[in-house]
XYZ file of C-alpha atoms in Angstrom:
566
model
C 98.246 65.568 14.104
C 97.373 69.095 15.158
C 100.288 70.799 16.840
C 100.714 74.136 18.547
C 103.420 76.231 20.081
C 103.865 76.688 23.785
C 104.747 80.198 24.755
C 108.002 79.135 26.379
C 108.734 75.767 24.851
C 108.705 73.567 21.782
C 105.571 72.560 19.947
C 103.366 70.035 21.694
C 100.638 67.791 20.341
C 97.029 67.900 21.483
C 97.533 64.505 23.103
C 100.443 65.877 25.123
C 98.331 68.875 26.162
C 95.523 66.576 27.219
C 97.969 64.404 29.194
C 99.332 67.514 30.882
C 95.904 68.692 32.041
C 94.394 65.302 32.804
C 95.742 65.219 36.408
C 93.919 68.514 37.035
C 90.726 67.736 35.143
C 89.816 64.354 36.673
C 89.907 65.405 40.371
C 88.350 68.796 39.593
C 85.360 67.148 37.865
C 85.035 64.548 40.634
C 85.084 67.250 43.295
C 82.581 69.406 41.381
C 80.050 66.594 40.889
C 80.354 64.765 44.203
C 81.124 67.574 46.647
C 80.459 71.075 45.315
C 77.108 70.132 43.771
C 75.781 68.278 46.885
C 77.069 70.948 49.269
C 75.617 73.721 47.101
C 72.287 71.911 46.941
C 72.198 71.694 50.741
C 72.730 75.452 50.957
C 70.002 76.178 48.410
C 67.572 73.768 50.065
C 68.138 75.454 53.402
C 67.647 78.938 51.985
C 64.871 78.028 49.518
C 62.661 75.463 51.295
C 59.647 76.140 49.065
C 61.587 76.766 45.864
C 61.995 80.492 46.514
C 64.393 82.402 48.685
C 63.188 82.439 52.301
C 65.767 83.818 54.690
C 63.306 83.430 57.546
C 63.885 79.663 57.652
C 67.353 80.033 59.098
C 66.431 82.077 62.198
C 63.295 79.970 62.744
C 65.233 76.714 62.830
C 68.221 78.137 64.671
C 66.063 79.691 67.391
C 63.967 76.567 67.877
C 64.453 75.128 71.411
C 65.061 71.666 69.974
C 67.817 72.929 67.691
C 69.425 74.893 70.521
C 69.314 71.808 72.748
C 70.995 69.664 70.100
C 73.610 72.357 69.363
C 74.389 72.789 73.069
C 74.728 69.032 73.620
C 76.978 68.757 70.554
C 79.188 71.567 71.839
C 79.545 70.575 75.470
C 79.987 66.840 74.905
C 82.741 67.639 72.368
C 84.433 69.982 74.862
C 84.124 67.426 77.684
C 85.365 64.592 75.459
C 88.354 66.691 74.395
C 89.250 67.642 77.971
C 88.914 64.037 79.188
C 91.001 62.727 76.286
C 93.778 65.205 77.077
C 93.704 64.416 80.808
C 94.157 60.694 80.135
C 96.155 60.941 76.913
C 98.963 63.315 77.942
C 100.327 61.069 80.726
C 99.949 58.121 78.359
C 101.914 59.966 75.673
C 104.777 60.523 78.111
C 104.739 56.932 79.388
C 104.757 55.445 75.887
C 107.422 57.743 74.445
C 109.812 58.720 77.250
C 109.843 55.580 79.408
C 111.396 52.371 78.108
C 109.828 49.080 79.202
C 109.284 45.598 77.814
C 106.470 45.429 75.259
C 106.430 49.181 74.632
C 106.497 48.890 70.828
C 103.614 46.387 70.789
C 101.563 48.535 73.151
C 102.117 51.654 71.040
C 100.869 49.754 67.990
C 97.851 48.425 69.925
C 96.889 51.913 71.065
C 96.494 52.917 67.407
C 93.912 50.208 66.668
C 90.830 52.046 68.068
C 91.543 55.106 65.923
C 91.263 53.127 62.686
C 88.110 51.285 63.732
C 84.765 52.237 62.207
C 82.668 54.251 64.638
C 79.910 51.671 64.543
C 82.392 49.050 65.797
C 83.445 51.404 68.606
C 79.793 51.786 69.579
C 79.330 48.016 69.489
C 82.412 47.440 71.652
C 81.160 49.811 74.370
C 77.662 48.398 74.121
C 79.175 44.992 74.874
C 81.303 46.380 77.728
C 78.772 48.716 79.377
C 75.454 47.071 78.501
C 73.420 44.471 80.431
C 75.194 41.602 78.620
C 78.590 42.825 79.824
C 80.993 40.232 81.286
C 81.214 42.588 84.260
C 77.592 41.770 85.091
C 78.230 38.048 84.646
C 81.176 38.279 87.048
C 79.077 40.254 89.551
C 76.316 37.654 89.494
C 78.868 34.864 89.928
C 80.330 36.629 92.984
C 77.282 38.221 94.600
C 74.382 36.177 93.297
C 71.235 37.386 91.563
C 71.023 40.373 93.930
C 74.166 41.876 92.384
C 73.657 45.353 90.863
C 73.515 45.454 87.053
C 75.886 47.691 85.133
C 73.989 49.359 82.277
C 75.391 52.620 80.938
C 73.526 52.543 77.630
C 71.905 55.840 76.666
C 74.129 57.759 79.065
C 76.580 60.567 78.496
C 79.197 58.555 80.396
C 79.195 55.864 77.729
C 79.539 58.476 74.959
C 82.446 60.241 76.658
C 84.291 56.981 77.373
C 83.834 55.840 73.776
C 85.168 59.180 72.507
C 88.242 58.877 74.728
C 88.751 55.306 73.506
C 88.510 56.456 69.896
C 90.754 59.545 70.197
C 93.335 58.446 72.777
C 95.712 57.587 69.926
C 95.419 61.125 68.502
C 97.003 62.608 71.622
C 99.583 59.832 71.958
C 100.533 60.129 68.300
C 100.550 63.950 68.037
C 101.951 64.989 71.415
C 104.033 61.860 71.979
C 105.529 62.228 68.507
C 107.023 65.553 69.611
C 107.705 64.582 73.230
C 109.959 61.678 72.262
C 112.185 64.051 70.279
C 112.592 66.806 72.903
C 116.093 67.055 74.298
C 115.966 65.636 77.887
C 119.060 67.641 78.825
C 116.831 70.740 79.164
C 114.792 69.013 81.870
C 117.892 67.550 83.526
C 119.495 71.000 83.732
C 116.381 72.442 85.413
C 116.301 69.548 87.884
C 119.994 70.102 88.658
C 119.187 73.710 89.510
C 116.640 72.526 92.094
C 113.352 72.762 90.197
C 110.622 70.276 91.153
C 109.215 67.847 88.561
C 106.014 69.881 88.284
C 107.952 73.114 87.771
C 110.159 71.460 85.162
C 107.072 70.345 83.290
C 105.331 73.726 83.646
C 108.281 75.932 82.675
C 110.350 73.709 80.348
C 108.303 70.946 78.716
C 104.851 72.582 78.487
C 105.893 75.650 76.424
C 107.526 73.322 73.898
C 104.591 70.901 73.821
C 101.798 73.491 73.859
C 101.394 73.822 70.049
C 101.162 70.027 69.655
C 98.686 69.783 72.534
C 96.537 72.570 71.064
C 96.674 70.949 67.639
C 95.636 67.518 68.924
C 92.878 69.125 71.021
C 91.500 70.813 67.901
C 91.473 67.476 66.047
C 89.753 65.635 68.903
C 87.181 68.410 69.244
C 86.470 68.241 65.508
C 86.034 64.465 65.589
C 83.766 64.497 68.635
C 81.770 67.508 67.428
C 80.835 65.537 64.299
C 80.371 62.245 66.154
C 77.688 60.119 64.537
C 77.929 56.340 64.905
C 78.967 56.397 68.573
C 76.163 58.780 69.620
C 73.586 57.020 67.442
C 74.307 53.633 69.069
C 75.111 54.658 72.646
C 73.066 57.838 73.064
C 69.624 56.403 72.367
C 66.680 58.549 71.264
C 67.181 61.145 74.009
C 70.608 62.414 72.927
C 71.721 63.619 69.539
C 74.549 65.599 68.036
C 73.891 67.828 65.033
C 75.130 64.978 62.860
C 72.630 62.523 64.351
C 69.818 65.074 64.117
C 70.521 65.531 60.398
C 70.109 61.777 59.978
C 66.848 61.690 61.951
C 65.421 64.739 60.157
C 66.160 63.108 56.813
C 65.326 59.440 57.388
C 62.701 59.532 60.150
C 61.022 62.969 59.917
C 61.493 63.546 56.156
C 62.111 67.216 57.004
C 64.699 68.204 54.394
C 64.665 71.979 55.136
C 65.440 71.259 58.804
C 68.236 68.860 57.831
C 69.638 71.432 55.386
C 69.787 74.190 57.994
C 71.415 71.820 60.484
C 73.938 70.810 57.829
C 74.690 74.504 57.213
C 75.173 75.017 60.955
C 77.559 72.086 61.113
C 79.481 73.229 58.042
C 80.007 76.626 59.655
C 81.190 75.069 62.934
C 83.532 72.619 61.180
C 84.963 75.408 59.019
C 85.665 77.482 62.147
C 87.376 74.494 63.780
C 89.506 73.886 60.680
C 90.529 77.558 60.549
C 91.533 77.386 64.230
C 93.470 74.191 63.560
C 95.282 75.825 60.625
C 96.315 78.788 62.778
C 97.541 76.471 65.530
C 99.606 74.570 62.981
C 101.286 77.804 61.865
C 102.314 78.521 65.468
C 104.433 75.378 65.620
C 107.988 76.538 66.218
C 110.981 74.683 64.926
C 113.356 73.546 67.608
C 116.361 71.245 67.792
C 115.170 67.673 68.144
C 116.886 64.447 69.057
C 116.298 60.942 67.763
C 113.519 59.040 69.532
C 115.755 56.230 70.710
C 118.085 58.576 72.590
C 115.396 60.199 74.788
C 113.649 57.121 76.244
C 114.963 55.548 79.450
C 113.737 52.962 81.963
C 111.785 54.277 84.979
C 114.269 55.063 87.745
C 112.281 55.800 90.872
C 109.324 54.264 92.666
C 107.236 57.245 91.618
C 108.077 56.722 87.944
C 107.306 53.005 88.158
C 103.966 53.798 89.816
C 103.245 56.424 87.140
C 103.965 53.848 84.434
C 101.786 51.205 86.130
C 98.816 53.576 86.410
C 99.030 54.534 82.751
C 99.362 50.927 81.645
C 96.239 50.144 83.687
C 94.385 52.991 81.951
C 95.417 51.679 78.543
C 94.368 48.128 79.374
C 90.993 49.129 80.881
C 90.049 51.920 78.502
C 91.655 50.967 75.204
C 92.142 47.194 75.162
C 89.257 45.942 77.323
C 86.468 47.052 74.917
C 88.175 45.229 72.048
C 88.602 42.048 74.074
C 85.008 42.185 75.297
C 83.816 42.647 71.712
C 85.557 39.427 70.702
C 84.330 37.643 73.843
C 80.696 38.645 73.225
C 80.933 37.460 69.623
C 81.805 33.970 70.912
C 79.342 33.811 73.837
C 76.479 31.338 73.248
C 74.081 29.762 75.766
C 76.321 30.054 78.802
C 79.408 28.877 76.912
C 81.494 29.802 73.914
C 81.384 28.802 70.266
C 81.208 30.018 66.692
C 77.441 29.876 66.247
C 77.141 33.628 65.559
C 79.908 33.456 62.939
C 78.297 30.432 61.272
C 75.014 32.363 61.099
C 76.797 35.227 59.341
C 78.196 32.953 56.677
C 74.960 31.140 55.984
C 72.939 31.977 52.925
C 69.652 32.164 54.826
C 67.775 35.434 54.438
C 67.770 37.498 57.635
C 64.503 39.044 58.780
C 66.446 42.048 60.102
C 68.624 42.756 57.059
C 66.204 41.575 54.339
C 69.196 39.680 52.902
C 71.554 36.999 54.142
C 74.277 38.436 56.432
C 76.858 37.089 54.011
C 75.487 39.520 51.426
C 76.405 42.458 53.678
C 79.995 41.215 53.861
C 80.124 40.807 50.086
C 78.640 44.268 49.560
C 81.255 45.839 51.828
C 84.098 44.145 49.974
C 82.735 45.034 46.512
C 81.900 48.644 47.437
C 85.239 48.978 49.244
C 87.244 47.759 46.249
C 85.307 50.026 43.872
C 85.773 53.021 46.173
C 89.487 52.271 46.574
C 89.900 52.117 42.792
C 88.071 55.430 42.272
C 89.981 57.087 45.122
C 93.274 55.846 43.682
C 92.537 57.256 40.223
C 91.248 60.609 41.512
C 93.800 60.919 44.317
C 96.634 59.761 42.067
C 95.805 62.426 39.489
C 95.487 65.061 42.221
C 98.798 64.087 43.816
C 100.502 64.223 40.410
C 99.063 67.698 39.774
C 99.982 68.955 43.240
C 103.543 67.669 42.911
C 104.120 69.924 39.911
C 105.262 73.505 40.411
C 102.548 76.124 40.159
C 99.572 77.443 42.077
C 96.923 75.300 40.386
C 98.223 72.111 41.945
C 98.321 73.619 45.432
C 94.763 74.927 45.096
C 93.546 71.510 43.929
C 95.327 69.818 46.835
C 93.624 72.063 49.384
C 90.237 71.766 47.688
C 90.364 67.984 47.939
C 90.882 68.295 51.702
C 87.456 69.932 52.080
C 85.474 66.656 52.161
C 87.741 65.503 54.986
C 86.517 68.396 57.087
C 82.898 67.810 56.174
C 80.814 65.363 58.119
C 80.069 62.068 56.418
C 76.361 62.427 57.161
C 76.358 65.803 55.397
C 78.023 64.174 52.400
C 75.430 61.382 52.282
C 72.558 63.807 52.753
C 73.944 66.038 49.982
C 74.101 63.064 47.629
C 70.418 62.345 48.255
C 69.455 65.927 47.467
C 71.715 66.665 44.502
C 72.061 63.377 42.649
C 68.408 62.388 42.522
C 67.211 64.765 39.831
C 67.978 65.429 36.156
C 70.427 65.854 34.557
C 72.244 63.596 37.027
C 69.624 61.253 38.403
C 71.369 58.429 40.278
C 68.418 57.385 42.428
C 68.704 53.688 43.121
C 72.134 53.490 41.540
C 74.708 51.309 43.274
C 77.348 53.868 42.250
C 76.343 56.304 44.987
C 77.840 54.284 47.856
C 81.355 53.799 46.391
C 81.322 57.388 45.107
C 80.629 58.758 48.601
C 83.203 56.426 50.141
C 85.770 57.435 47.513
C 85.124 61.119 48.229
C 86.039 60.541 51.883
C 89.028 58.282 51.074
C 90.586 60.442 48.345
C 92.296 62.957 50.707
C 94.108 60.044 52.383
C 95.318 58.802 48.980
C 96.650 62.271 48.160
C 98.396 62.549 51.527
C 100.010 59.133 50.945
C 101.217 59.684 47.379
C 102.096 63.374 47.345
C 105.148 63.272 49.665
C 106.587 60.359 47.675
C 106.078 62.105 44.336
C 107.687 65.256 45.684
C 110.689 63.265 46.883
C 111.545 62.114 43.325
C 114.521 64.010 41.951
C 113.376 65.920 38.856
C 116.825 65.407 37.358
C 116.016 61.696 36.945
C 113.018 62.548 34.796
C 114.996 65.147 32.820
C 117.830 62.677 32.190
C 115.398 60.047 30.913
C 113.687 62.594 28.655
C 117.058 63.763 27.314
C 117.846 60.180 26.362
C 114.661 60.085 24.272
C 112.149 58.504 26.627
C 108.529 59.502 26.085
C 106.579 60.989 29.034
C 104.753 57.670 29.438
C 108.037 55.748 29.555
C 109.522 58.268 31.996
C 106.528 57.729 34.305
C 106.685 53.933 33.939
C 110.443 53.561 34.468
C 111.218 56.457 36.851
C 108.133 57.359 38.883
C 106.309 54.037 39.122
C 109.117 51.979 40.742
C 109.448 54.659 43.443
C 105.755 55.227 44.166
C 104.738 51.567 43.787
C 104.742 50.819 47.535
C 102.959 54.069 48.266
C 100.265 53.147 45.721
C 99.680 49.811 47.463
C 99.534 51.593 50.819
C 97.022 54.111 49.432
C 94.821 51.303 48.105
C 94.921 49.524 51.474
C 94.133 52.652 53.430
C 91.292 53.766 51.166
C 89.839 50.217 51.219
C 89.905 50.208 55.037
C 88.179 53.607 55.163
C 85.554 52.565 52.616
C 84.754 49.245 54.301
C 84.245 50.918 57.673
C 82.457 54.055 56.434
C 79.061 54.462 58.085
C 77.938 58.110 58.176
C 77.356 58.550 54.442
C 76.630 54.917 53.624
C 73.687 54.668 56.018
C 71.973 57.381 53.925
C 72.742 55.790 50.569
C 72.725 51.996 50.986
C 69.530 50.434 49.682
C 67.573 47.943 51.741
C 68.818 45.040 49.630
C 72.448 46.146 49.616
C 73.513 46.877 53.214
C 77.195 47.088 54.042
C 78.721 45.637 57.206
C 78.457 48.850 59.293
C 74.850 49.328 58.197
C 74.078 45.666 58.938
C 75.637 46.010 62.421
C 73.499 49.072 63.099
C 70.334 47.259 62.010
C 71.157 44.159 64.064
C 71.813 46.262 67.175
C 68.483 47.998 66.691
C 66.536 44.736 67.018
C 65.983 42.739 70.220
C 67.202 39.188 70.691
C 70.365 37.422 71.747
C 70.984 36.101 68.231
C 70.853 39.580 66.661
C 73.187 40.985 69.315
C 75.632 38.084 68.916
C 75.696 38.435 65.120
C 76.300 42.189 65.478
C 79.267 41.449 67.761
C 80.603 38.815 65.345
C 80.308 41.139 62.343
C 81.928 43.976 64.328
C 84.829 41.672 65.194
C 85.320 40.753 61.540
C 85.200 44.417 60.553
C 87.697 45.276 63.299
C 90.205 42.701 62.026
C 89.735 43.781 58.385
C 90.402 47.467 59.058
C 93.211 46.848 61.573
C 94.916 44.444 59.163
C 94.687 46.915 56.302
C 96.297 49.648 58.404
C 98.996 47.238 59.656
C 99.868 46.469 56.040
C 99.899 50.206 55.371
C 102.520 50.722 58.079
C 104.736 48.050 56.530
C 104.398 49.568 53.062
C 105.053 53.161 54.118
C 108.175 54.642 52.527
C 110.230 55.938 55.449
C 108.351 58.697 57.289
C 106.427 59.990 54.284
C 102.721 59.411 54.103
C 102.392 59.652 57.886
C 99.238 61.452 59.032
């Protein structure tokens, strides 16, 4: 076998060299084909609409009144959603982390459920709660008769903002509350002893310490709501669109690829700016002495604190839990009573006129695509995490590069796939590989973030000792690394499967008519009239909610200590 000499070490075989570079090569190729190529094609399509460079397209599209209207709506609804989420989330973060009460742990876990739900399920839940078939309307009719006013907030900004708060409430509770529960309460007690009011204690003691976490969570919420797709598409109706939704309409309905490309460029620029701002806010986080979470929580002592806790619990129940309960209730509602007719229809093999296939096929497609995407994400993310855990700059660069798809909108990813992977030499038109590939691209950063901290925690001396005793690199990995990262691998598979099953933004571009996934099927069912279609959409949303929530619950049980936490 051909052998060579390393500059600073003993001779190594070609196989050993290949094994050394494999963790870099696999994710680099995957990123080049499924992200760099689609993103580059979007840029070229926007700048060369007729096959030649035309810089006039950009100012024409960007100065169009329709584009400005969409950009302004995207910006202000994201700002309003962020402000509203902070107003409701900050008191909730304090109540759930600094006040001890019965059921607190269960409520903190329940608050996390909306964040892991697919956006199409969130849209369905608010459609059930705020639409004409809402139980609120049924209760009004029962109390006031047929003359009772009908609650219908579909196609309103109110519904969009409430859904965004529902979806991102956990971000504030998790980010700000995670710091708040570790702040030393003796600082606040000392200020109170010196005569400061509660508001002054918060303003001059707690707020300066919390400000970086608040700014960081605000940046995340703004990013999520700026790129909102499924929620706005379902609740906003034809009159309201974010840039993300407009890209979808320009591609699927108007067939105007140059317009979609320019909008995608505009969104990429805005998302990049938001990520840069988030990175700078992260660097401003100051280290401070922290206490264990259990030592800072206490029961509410005064009437005011008990009232504060009651108000926040009411907000959580009405805003976070009620939409989920109504979603389940609507999935069971049939002909003035309750039953499982909508679920039985989903599991029948009869071809649906809305989906062009039996609803059961959509469930099967989601499971098959989700498993394939999880496998691809595990291989690519596992290689990337291995490379990033090694010393050297190449691993760090690869780690950061793989985060780029996370900051890119899913609709942009799906649109890029359509443009770049439908022509020679890589013509995947009609291929079933496109859907799991796009889902894996979005899930891979989560796999890396799950595995990398565990790999870095392994003591290198264990590997060196095994190698000194004669173990081959493969045996060292099998008997040293694998037993330690095994639970993290299972957690990564579960998380990536949950993301893939619920992915909607890219899949709606790529799924063929005969192979819809569950989110795509829900969207199609909601777009058609009829009680049966609405009930089946609610039933499928409920199933999807339980699948994703269960996967994330398993992830929490498999997490190794605090590593892998996002």
